[in-house]
Amino acid sequence: AQSVSQHNHHVILSEAASLELGCNYSYGGTVNLFWYVQYPGQHLQLLLKYFSGDPLVKGIKGFEAEFIKSKFSFNLRKPSVQWSDTAEYFCAVNFMGNDMRFGAGTRLTVKP
Amino acid sequence: GAGVSQTPSNKVTEKGKYVELRCDPISGHTALYWYRQSLGQGPEFLIYFQGTGAADDSGLPNDRFFAVRPEGSVSTLKIQRTERGDSAVYLCASSLTPTGAETQYFGPGTRLLVL
């Protein structure tokens, strides 16, 4: 079955630390890949997405993600996190249908 | 407003009752999606509309759940004979077109609690 896995449930970092959140999916075909973020008290919003072209995708607020097809991965990165990055991060995959499958989410806490 | 809106923001009901949850998508968006998010989980797909028709309802858990979008804009998710396990946040999203690469814009959700 098609599924999306996020490796870390809760990540705690200090400001200026580097961030990498893992995301893997199980499907051998063509996919569209997304990272959504939910800040405290706010609704889900798009950070970045990949559907074709350069596998290194840059999003808002300094985030980027790299699609590695051979590893079925789409990890999210940021070189230096800020306190305002505290949020829940969701990886999502569209398996070329119209439904989106989400991972369970990773809660990021950034200590000032 | 420019975003997706959902009403009510919170709904408390008793087991066995009927509830309706409303979603007002971004104007001009043809695709509308419903998701359910339980505590500690990511959103789970329920149903997707292209215009007025339900193009994919494979995520609806059982026949107590039903959704409509009669005029291709506002959608209502209907839950009959609610059960405690239906308690969750129900999210609505819309996108300009239904292609898989389109960004889905999410509403704030309706938090449903079944006592």
Coordinates of N, CA and C in Angstrom, one line a residue:
Chain A
A1 N 0.8 -1.2 0.0 CA 0.0 0.0 0.0 C 0.9 1.3 0.0
Q2 N 0.4 2.3 -0.6 CA 1.1 3.5 -0.6 C 1.1 4.2 0.7
S3 N 2.3 4.6 1.2 CA 2.3 5.2 2.5 C 3.4 6.2 2.6
V4 N 3.4 7.1 3.6 CA 4.3 8.2 3.8 C 4.8 8.0 5.2
S5 N 6.2 8.0 5.4 CA 6.7 7.9 6.7 C 7.6 9.1 7.1
Q6 N 7.4 9.6 8.3 CA 8.2 10.7 8.8 C 8.9 10.1 10.0
H7 N 10.2 10.2 10.0 CA 11.0 9.4 11.0 C 11.0 9.9 12.4
N8 N 10.9 11.2 12.5 CA 11.0 11.9 13.8 C 9.6 12.4 14.2
H9 N 9.2 12.1 15.4 CA 8.0 12.6 15.9 C 8.1 14.0 16.5
H10 N 9.3 14.2 17.3 CA 9.5 15.4 17.9 C 11.0 15.7 17.9
V11 N 11.3 16.9 17.4 CA 12.7 17.3 17.3 C 12.9 18.6 18.0
I12 N 13.9 18.7 18.9 CA 14.2 19.9 19.7 C 15.6 20.4 19.3
L13 N 15.6 21.6 18.9 CA 16.9 22.2 18.5 C 17.0 23.6 19.1
S14 N 18.3 24.0 19.2 CA 18.5 25.4 19.6 C 18.6 26.3 18.4
E15 N 18.3 27.6 18.6 CA 18.4 28.5 17.5 C 19.8 28.4 16.8
A16 N 19.8 28.6 15.5 CA 21.0 28.5 14.6 C 21.4 27.1 14.3
A17 N 20.8 26.1 14.9 CA 21.2 24.7 14.6 C 20.6 24.4 13.2
S18 N 21.2 23.4 12.6 CA 20.7 23.0 11.3 C 19.7 21.9 11.4
L19 N 18.7 21.9 10.5 CA 17.6 21.0 10.6 C 17.5 20.1 9.4
E20 N 17.2 18.8 9.6 CA 16.9 17.9 8.6 C 15.8 17.0 9.1
L21 N 14.6 17.0 8.4 CA 13.5 16.2 8.7 C 13.3 15.1 7.6
G22 N 13.2 13.9 8.0 CA 13.1 12.8 7.0 C 11.7 12.5 6.6
C23 N 11.6 12.2 5.3 CA 10.3 11.7 4.7 C 10.6 10.7 3.7
N24 N 10.0 9.5 3.9 CA 10.1 8.5 2.9 C 8.7 8.0 2.4
Y25 N 8.6 7.5 1.2 CA 7.3 7.1 0.8 C 7.5 5.7 0.1
S26 N 6.4 5.0 0.0 CA 6.5 3.7 -0.6 C 5.6 3.7 -1.9
Y27 N 6.3 3.8 -3.0 CA 5.6 3.7 -4.3 C 6.7 3.9 -5.4
G28 N 6.6 3.0 -6.4 CA 7.7 3.1 -7.4 C 7.4 4.0 -8.6
G29 N 6.2 4.5 -8.6 CA 5.8 5.3 -9.8 C 6.1 6.8 -9.6
T30 N 5.5 7.6 -10.5 CA 5.7 9.1 -10.4 C 4.9 9.6 -9.3
V31 N 5.5 10.6 -8.6 CA 4.8 11.2 -7.5 C 5.0 12.7 -7.5
N32 N 4.1 13.4 -6.8 CA 4.3 14.8 -6.5 C 4.5 14.9 -5.0
L33 N 5.4 15.7 -4.6 CA 5.8 15.8 -3.2 C 5.7 17.1 -2.6
F34 N 5.3 17.2 -1.3 CA 5.0 18.4 -0.7 C 5.5 18.4 0.8
W35 N 5.8 19.6 1.3 CA 6.0 19.8 2.7 C 5.0 20.9 3.1
Y36 N 4.2 20.6 4.1 CA 3.3 21.6 4.7 C 3.8 21.9 6.1
V37 N 3.5 23.1 6.6 CA 3.8 23.5 7.9 C 2.5 24.0 8.6
Q38 N 2.5 23.7 9.9 CA 1.3 24.2 10.7 C 1.9 24.9 11.9
Y39 N 1.9 26.2 11.9 CA 2.4 27.0 13.1 C 1.3 27.0 14.2
P40 N 1.7 27.2 15.4 CA 0.8 27.1 16.5 C -0.4 28.0 16.3
G41 N -1.6 27.5 16.4 CA -2.8 28.3 16.2 C -3.2 28.6 14.8
Q42 N -2.4 28.1 13.8 CA -2.7 28.5 12.4 C -3.0 27.2 11.6
H43 N -3.5 27.4 10.4 CA -3.8 26.2 9.6 C -2.6 25.8 8.7
L44 N -2.7 24.6 8.1 CA -1.7 24.1 7.3 C -1.4 25.0 6.1
Q45 N -0.1 25.2 5.8 CA 0.3 26.0 4.7 C 1.5 25.4 4.0
L46 N 1.6 25.6 2.7 CA 2.6 25.0 1.9 C 4.0 25.7 2.2
L47 N 5.0 24.8 2.4 CA 6.3 25.2 2.5 C 7.0 25.2 1.1
L48 N 6.9 24.0 0.5 CA 7.5 23.8 -0.8 C 6.9 22.6 -1.5
K49 N 7.1 22.4 -2.8 CA 6.7 21.2 -3.5 C 7.6 20.9 -4.6
Y50 N 7.5 19.6 -5.0 CA 8.3 19.1 -6.1 C 7.3 18.3 -7.0
F51 N 7.4 18.6 -8.3 CA 6.6 17.8 -9.3 C 7.5 17.4 -10.5
S52 N 8.5 18.1 -10.8 CA 9.4 17.8 -11.9 C 10.6 18.7 -11.9
G53 N 11.6 18.4 -12.7 CA 12.7 19.2 -12.8 C 13.8 19.0 -11.8
D54 N 14.4 20.1 -11.4 CA 15.5 20.1 -10.4 C 15.0 19.4 -9.1
P55 N 15.7 18.4 -8.7 CA 15.2 17.7 -7.5 C 15.5 18.4 -6.2
L56 N 16.3 19.5 -6.2 CA 16.5 20.3 -5.1 C 15.5 21.5 -5.2
V57 N 14.6 21.5 -4.2 CA 13.5 22.5 -4.3 C 13.7 23.5 -3.2
K58 N 13.6 24.8 -3.5 CA 13.6 25.8 -2.4 C 12.2 26.3 -2.2
G59 N 12.0 26.5 -0.9 CA 10.7 27.0 -0.5 C 10.8 28.3 0.3
I60 N 9.7 28.6 1.0 CA 9.7 29.8 1.8 C 10.5 29.7 3.0
K61 N 10.9 30.9 3.6 CA 11.5 31.0 4.9 C 12.9 30.2 5.0
G62 N 13.5 30.1 3.8 CA 14.8 29.4 3.8 C 14.8 27.9 3.8
F63 N 13.7 27.3 3.7 CA 13.6 25.8 3.7 C 13.9 25.3 2.3
E64 N 14.4 24.1 2.2 CA 14.7 23.4 1.0 C 14.4 21.9 1.2
A65 N 14.2 21.2 0.1 CA 14.0 19.8 0.2 C 14.6 19.1 -1.0
E66 N 15.2 17.9 -0.9 CA 15.8 17.2 -2.0 C 15.0 15.9 -2.2
F67 N 14.6 15.7 -3.5 CA 14.0 14.5 -3.9 C 15.1 13.6 -4.4
I68 N 15.2 12.4 -3.7 CA 16.1 11.4 -4.1 C 15.3 10.2 -4.5
K69 N 15.1 10.0 -5.8 CA 14.2 9.0 -6.3 C 14.6 7.6 -5.9
S70 N 15.9 7.3 -6.0 CA 16.4 6.0 -5.6 C 16.2 5.6 -4.2
K71 N 16.0 6.6 -3.3 CA 15.8 6.3 -1.9 C 14.3 6.6 -1.5
F72 N 13.5 7.0 -2.5 CA 12.1 7.3 -2.2 C 12.0 8.3 -1.0
S73 N 12.9 9.3 -1.1 CA 12.9 10.2 0.0 C 12.7 11.7 -0.4
F74 N 12.3 12.5 0.5 CA 12.1 13.9 0.2 C 12.3 14.7 1.5
N75 N 13.6 14.7 1.9 CA 13.9 15.3 3.2 C 13.9 16.8 3.2
L76 N 13.5 17.4 4.3 CA 13.4 18.8 4.4 C 14.6 19.3 5.2
R77 N 15.2 20.5 4.8 CA 16.4 21.0 5.4 C 16.3 22.5 5.6
K78 N 17.0 22.9 6.6 CA 17.2 24.4 6.8 C 18.5 24.6 7.5
P79 N 19.4 25.4 7.0 CA 20.8 25.5 7.5 C 20.8 26.0 9.0
S80 N 19.9 27.0 9.3 CA 19.9 27.6 10.6 C 18.5 28.0 11.0
V81 N 18.0 27.2 12.0 CA 16.6 27.4 12.4 C 16.5 28.6 13.3
Q82 N 15.2 29.2 13.3 CA 14.9 30.3 14.2 C 13.8 29.9 15.2
W83 N 13.6 30.6 16.2 CA 12.6 30.3 17.2 C 11.2 30.2 16.5
S84 N 11.0 31.1 15.5 CA 9.8 31.2 14.8 C 9.5 30.0 13.9
D85 N 10.5 29.1 13.8 CA 10.2 27.9 13.0 C 9.5 26.8 13.8
T86 N 9.3 27.1 15.1 CA 8.6 26.1 15.9 C 7.2 25.9 15.3
A87 N 6.9 24.6 15.0 CA 5.7 24.3 14.3 C 5.7 22.8 14.1
E88 N 4.6 22.3 13.5 CA 4.5 20.9 13.1 C 4.7 20.8 11.6
Y89 N 5.5 19.9 11.1 CA 5.8 19.8 9.7 C 5.3 18.5 9.2
F90 N 4.6 18.6 8.0 CA 4.0 17.4 7.4 C 4.5 17.2 6.0
C91 N 5.0 16.0 5.8 CA 5.3 15.6 4.4 C 4.1 15.0 3.8
A92 N 3.9 15.3 2.5 CA 2.7 14.8 1.8 C 3.1 14.3 0.4
V93 N 2.4 13.3 -0.1 CA 2.7 12.7 -1.4 C 1.4 12.5 -2.1
N94 N 1.4 13.0 -3.4 CA 0.3 12.7 -4.3 C 0.8 11.6 -5.2
F95 N 0.2 10.4 -5.1 CA 0.6 9.2 -5.8 C -0.1 9.2 -7.2
M96 N -0.1 10.4 -7.9 CA -0.6 10.5 -9.2 C -2.1 10.2 -9.3
G97 N -2.8 10.4 -8.2 CA -4.2 10.4 -8.2 C -4.6 11.7 -7.8
N98 N -5.7 11.9 -7.1 CA -6.1 13.2 -6.7 C -6.2 13.2 -5.1
D99 N -5.9 12.2 -4.5 CA -5.8 12.2 -3.0 C -4.4 12.4 -2.6
M100 N -4.2 13.0 -1.5 CA -2.9 13.3 -0.9 C -2.7 12.4 0.3
R101 N -1.6 11.8 0.4 CA -1.3 11.0 1.6 C -0.3 11.8 2.5
F102 N -0.6 12.0 3.7 CA 0.3 12.7 4.6 C 1.0 11.8 5.6
G103 N 2.2 12.2 6.0 CA 2.9 11.5 7.1 C 2.3 11.9 8.4
A104 N 2.7 11.3 9.5 CA 2.2 11.6 10.8 C 2.6 12.9 11.3
G105 N 3.6 13.6 10.7 CA 4.0 14.9 11.2 C 5.2 14.8 12.1
T106 N 6.0 15.9 12.1 CA 7.1 16.0 13.0 C 7.0 17.4 13.7
R107 N 7.0 17.3 15.0 CA 6.8 18.5 15.8 C 8.3 19.1 16.1
L108 N 8.5 20.3 15.6 CA 9.8 20.9 15.8 C 9.7 22.0 16.9
T109 N 10.5 21.9 17.9 CA 10.6 22.9 18.9 C 12.0 23.5 18.8
V110 N 12.0 24.9 18.7 CA 13.3 25.6 18.6 C 13.4 26.4 19.9
K111 N 14.5 26.1 20.6 CA 14.7 26.9 21.9 C 15.5 28.2 21.6
P112 N 15.0 29.3 22.2 CA 15.7 30.6 21.9 C 17.0 30.6 22.5
Chain B
G1 N -13.2 37.0 2.7 CA -11.8 36.7 2.9 C -11.3 35.9 1.7
A2 N -10.0 35.8 1.6 CA -9.4 35.2 0.5 C -9.1 33.7 0.7
G3 N -9.2 33.2 1.9 CA -8.8 31.9 2.2 C -10.0 30.9 2.2
V4 N -9.7 29.7 2.6 CA -10.7 28.7 2.8 C -11.3 28.9 4.2
S5 N -12.6 28.9 4.3 CA -13.2 29.0 5.6 C -14.1 27.8 5.9
Q6 N -14.1 27.5 7.2 CA -14.9 26.3 7.6 C -15.7 26.7 8.9
T7 N -16.9 26.2 8.9 CA -17.8 26.5 10.0 C -18.5 25.2 10.4
P8 N -18.8 25.0 11.7 CA -18.3 25.8 12.8 C -16.8 25.5 13.1
S9 N -16.2 26.3 13.9 CA -14.8 26.0 14.3 C -14.8 24.9 15.3
N10 N -15.8 24.8 16.1 CA -15.9 23.7 17.1 C -17.3 23.2 17.1
K11 N -17.4 21.9 17.3 CA -18.7 21.2 17.4 C -18.7 20.1 18.4
V12 N -19.6 20.2 19.4 CA -19.7 19.2 20.4 C -21.1 18.6 20.2
T13 N -21.1 17.3 20.1 CA -22.4 16.6 19.9 C -22.4 15.3 20.7
E14 N -23.6 14.7 20.8 CA -23.7 13.5 21.6 C -23.7 12.3 20.6
K15 N -23.2 11.2 21.1 CA -23.2 10.0 20.3 C -24.6 9.7 19.7
G16 N -24.6 9.4 18.4 CA -25.9 9.1 17.8 C -26.5 10.2 17.0
K17 N -26.0 11.4 17.3 CA -26.6 12.6 16.6 C -26.0 12.8 15.2
Y18 N -26.7 13.7 14.5 CA -26.3 14.0 13.1 C -25.6 15.4 13.1
V19 N -24.5 15.5 12.3 CA -23.8 16.8 12.2 C -23.5 17.1 10.8
E20 N -23.4 18.4 10.6 CA -23.0 18.9 9.3 C -21.9 19.9 9.4
L21 N -20.9 19.7 8.6 CA -19.7 20.6 8.7 C -19.6 21.3 7.3
R22 N -19.3 22.6 7.3 CA -19.4 23.4 6.1 C -18.0 23.9 5.7
C23 N -17.8 23.9 4.4 CA -16.5 24.4 3.8 C -16.8 25.4 2.7
D24 N -16.2 26.5 2.8 CA -16.3 27.5 1.7 C -14.9 27.7 1.1
P25 N -14.7 27.2 -0.1 CA -13.4 27.2 -0.7 C -13.0 28.6 -1.3
I26 N -11.8 28.7 -1.7 CA -11.3 29.9 -2.4 C -12.1 30.1 -3.7
S27 N -12.6 31.3 -3.9 CA -13.3 31.5 -5.1 C -12.6 31.2 -6.4
G28 N -13.2 30.4 -7.2 CA -12.6 30.0 -8.5 C -11.9 28.7 -8.4
H29 N -11.7 28.1 -7.3 CA -11.1 26.8 -7.2 C -12.1 25.7 -7.5
T30 N -11.7 24.9 -8.4 CA -12.7 23.9 -8.9 C -12.6 22.6 -8.1
A31 N -11.4 22.3 -7.4 CA -11.3 21.1 -6.7 C -11.4 21.4 -5.2
L32 N -12.1 20.5 -4.5 CA -12.3 20.7 -3.1 C -12.1 19.3 -2.4
Y33 N -11.4 19.3 -1.3 CA -11.0 18.1 -0.6 C -11.4 18.1 0.9
W34 N -11.8 17.0 1.4 CA -12.0 16.8 2.8 C -11.0 15.8 3.4
Y35 N -10.5 16.2 4.6 CA -9.6 15.3 5.3 C -10.0 15.3 6.7
R36 N -9.6 14.2 7.4 CA -9.8 14.1 8.9 C -8.4 13.9 9.5
Q37 N -8.2 14.7 10.6 CA -7.0 14.6 11.3 C -7.2 14.2 12.8
S38 N -6.8 13.1 13.2 CA -6.9 12.6 14.6 C -5.6 13.1 15.3
L39 N -5.7 13.1 16.6 CA -4.6 13.6 17.4 C -3.3 12.8 17.2
G40 N -2.3 13.5 16.9 CA -1.0 12.9 16.7 C -0.8 12.3 15.3
Q41 N -1.7 12.5 14.4 CA -1.6 12.0 13.0 C -1.7 13.1 12.0
G42 N -1.3 12.7 10.8 CA -1.4 13.7 9.7 C -2.8 13.6 9.1
P43 N -3.2 14.6 8.3 CA -4.5 14.5 7.7 C -4.7 13.3 6.9
E44 N -5.9 12.7 6.9 CA -6.3 11.5 6.2 C -7.4 11.9 5.2
F45 N -7.1 11.5 4.0 CA -8.0 11.9 2.9 C -9.4 11.2 3.0
L46 N -10.4 12.0 2.8 CA -11.8 11.4 2.9 C -12.4 11.4 1.5
I47 N -12.5 12.6 0.9 CA -13.3 12.7 -0.4 C -12.8 13.9 -1.1
Y48 N -12.9 13.9 -2.5 CA -12.5 15.0 -3.3 C -13.6 15.3 -4.3
F49 N -13.8 16.6 -4.6 CA -14.8 17.0 -5.5 C -14.1 17.7 -6.7
Q50 N -14.6 17.4 -7.9 CA -14.2 18.2 -9.0 C -15.5 18.9 -9.5
G51 N -15.7 20.2 -9.3 CA -16.9 20.8 -9.6 C -18.0 20.3 -8.6
T52 N -19.1 19.9 -9.1 CA -20.2 19.4 -8.2 C -20.1 17.9 -7.9
G53 N -19.4 17.2 -8.7 CA -19.3 15.7 -8.5 C -18.2 15.2 -7.6
A54 N -18.5 14.2 -6.8 CA -17.5 13.6 -6.0 C -16.6 12.7 -6.9
A55 N -15.4 13.1 -7.2 CA -14.6 12.4 -8.1 C -13.9 11.2 -7.5
D56 N -13.7 11.2 -6.2 CA -13.1 10.2 -5.4 C -13.6 10.2 -4.0
D57 N -14.3 9.2 -3.6 CA -14.8 9.2 -2.2 C -14.3 7.9 -1.5
S58 N -13.1 7.4 -2.0 CA -12.6 6.2 -1.4 C -12.1 6.3 0.0
G59 N -11.9 7.5 0.5 CA -11.5 7.7 1.9 C -12.6 7.8 2.9
L60 N -13.8 7.8 2.5 CA -14.9 7.9 3.5 C -14.9 6.6 4.2
P61 N -14.9 6.6 5.6 CA -14.7 5.4 6.3 C -15.9 4.4 6.3
N62 N -17.1 4.9 6.1 CA -18.3 4.1 6.1 C -19.5 4.9 5.5
D63 N -20.6 4.3 5.4 CA -21.8 5.0 4.8 C -22.4 6.0 5.8
R64 N -21.9 6.2 7.0 CA -22.4 7.2 7.8 C -21.9 8.6 7.4
F65 N -20.9 8.6 6.5 CA -20.3 9.8 6.1 C -20.7 10.1 4.6
F66 N -21.1 11.3 4.4 CA -21.5 11.7 3.1 C -21.2 13.2 2.9
A67 N -20.8 13.6 1.7 CA -20.5 15.0 1.4 C -21.2 15.4 0.1
V68 N -21.5 16.7 0.0 CA -22.1 17.3 -1.2 C -21.5 18.6 -1.5
R69 N -21.6 18.9 -2.8 CA -21.2 20.2 -3.2 C -22.1 20.6 -4.4
P70 N -23.3 21.0 -4.1 CA -24.4 21.1 -5.1 C -24.2 22.1 -6.2
E71 N -23.5 23.2 -5.8 CA -23.3 24.3 -6.8 C -21.8 24.5 -7.2
G72 N -21.0 23.5 -6.8 CA -19.6 23.6 -7.2 C -18.8 24.5 -6.4
S73 N -19.3 25.0 -5.3 CA -18.6 25.9 -4.5 C -18.5 25.4 -3.1
V74 N -19.5 25.8 -2.2 CA -19.6 25.4 -0.8 C -19.8 23.9 -0.8
S75 N -19.2 23.3 0.2 CA -19.4 21.8 0.4 C -19.8 21.6 1.8
T76 N -20.6 20.5 2.0 CA -21.0 20.1 3.4 C -20.7 18.7 3.6
L77 N -20.0 18.4 4.7 CA -19.7 17.0 5.1 C -20.7 16.6 6.1
K78 N -21.4 15.5 5.9 CA -22.5 15.1 6.8 C -22.1 13.8 7.4
I79 N -22.3 13.8 8.7 CA -22.0 12.5 9.5 C -23.3 12.1 10.2
Q80 N -23.8 10.9 9.9 CA -25.0 10.4 10.6 C -24.6 9.5 11.8
R81 N -25.5 9.4 12.8 CA -25.3 8.5 13.9 C -23.8 8.6 14.4
T82 N -23.4 9.7 14.8 CA -22.0 10.0 15.2 C -21.6 9.0 16.3
E83 N -20.3 8.6 16.2 CA -19.7 7.8 17.2 C -18.5 8.5 17.8
R84 N -18.1 8.0 19.0 CA -17.0 8.7 19.7 C -15.7 8.7 18.9
G85 N -15.6 7.6 18.1 CA -14.4 7.5 17.2 C -14.4 8.5 16.1
D86 N -15.5 9.2 15.9 CA -15.5 10.3 14.8 C -14.9 11.6 15.3
S87 N -14.6 11.7 16.6 CA -14.0 12.9 17.1 C -12.6 13.1 16.5
A88 N -12.5 14.3 15.9 CA -11.2 14.6 15.2 C -11.4 16.0 14.7
V89 N -10.3 16.5 14.0 CA -10.4 17.8 13.3 C -10.7 17.5 11.8
Y90 N -11.7 18.1 11.3 CA -12.1 17.9 9.9 C -11.6 19.1 9.1
L91 N -10.7 18.8 8.2 CA -10.1 19.8 7.4 C -10.6 19.8 5.9
C92 N -10.8 21.0 5.4 CA -11.2 21.2 4.0 C -10.0 21.9 3.3
A93 N -9.8 21.6 2.1 CA -8.8 22.2 1.2 C -9.4 22.4 -0.1
S94 N -8.8 23.4 -0.8 CA -9.3 23.6 -2.2 C -8.0 23.9 -3.1
S95 N -8.2 23.6 -4.4 CA -7.1 23.9 -5.3 C -7.7 24.4 -6.6
L96 N -6.9 25.1 -7.3 CA -7.4 25.8 -8.6 C -7.9 24.7 -9.6
T97 N -7.1 23.7 -9.7 CA -7.5 22.6 -10.6 C -7.2 21.3 -9.9
P98 N -7.7 20.2 -10.4 CA -7.5 18.9 -9.6 C -6.2 18.2 -9.9
T99 N -5.3 18.8 -10.7 CA -4.1 18.0 -11.0 C -3.2 17.8 -9.8
G100 N -2.5 16.7 -9.7 CA -1.8 16.3 -8.5 C -0.7 17.3 -8.1
A101 N -0.2 18.1 -9.0 CA 0.9 19.0 -8.6 C 0.4 20.4 -8.1
E102 N -0.9 20.6 -8.1 CA -1.5 21.8 -7.6 C -1.4 21.9 -6.1
T103 N -1.1 23.1 -5.6 CA -1.1 23.3 -4.2 C -2.5 23.3 -3.6
Q104 N -2.7 22.6 -2.5 CA -4.0 22.6 -1.8 C -3.9 23.6 -0.7
Y105 N -4.9 24.5 -0.6 CA -5.0 25.5 0.4 C -6.0 25.1 1.5
F106 N -5.5 25.0 2.7 CA -6.3 24.4 3.8 C -7.1 25.5 4.6
G107 N -8.2 25.1 5.1 CA -9.0 25.9 6.0 C -8.5 25.6 7.4
P108 N -9.1 26.3 8.4 CA -8.7 26.2 9.8 C -9.2 24.9 10.4
G109 N -10.1 24.2 9.8 CA -10.7 23.0 10.4 C -11.9 23.2 11.3
T110 N -12.6 22.1 11.4 CA -13.7 22.0 12.4 C -13.3 20.9 13.4
R111 N -13.2 21.3 14.7 CA -12.9 20.3 15.7 C -14.2 19.7 16.2
L112 N -14.4 18.4 15.9 CA -15.6 17.7 16.3 C -15.3 16.8 17.5
L113 N -16.2 17.0 18.5 CA -16.1 16.1 19.7 C -17.4 15.4 19.9
V114 N -17.4 14.1 19.9 CA -18.6 13.3 20.1 C -18.5 12.7 21.5
L115 N -19.5 13.1 22.3 CA -19.5 12.7 23.7 C -20.2 11.4 23.9

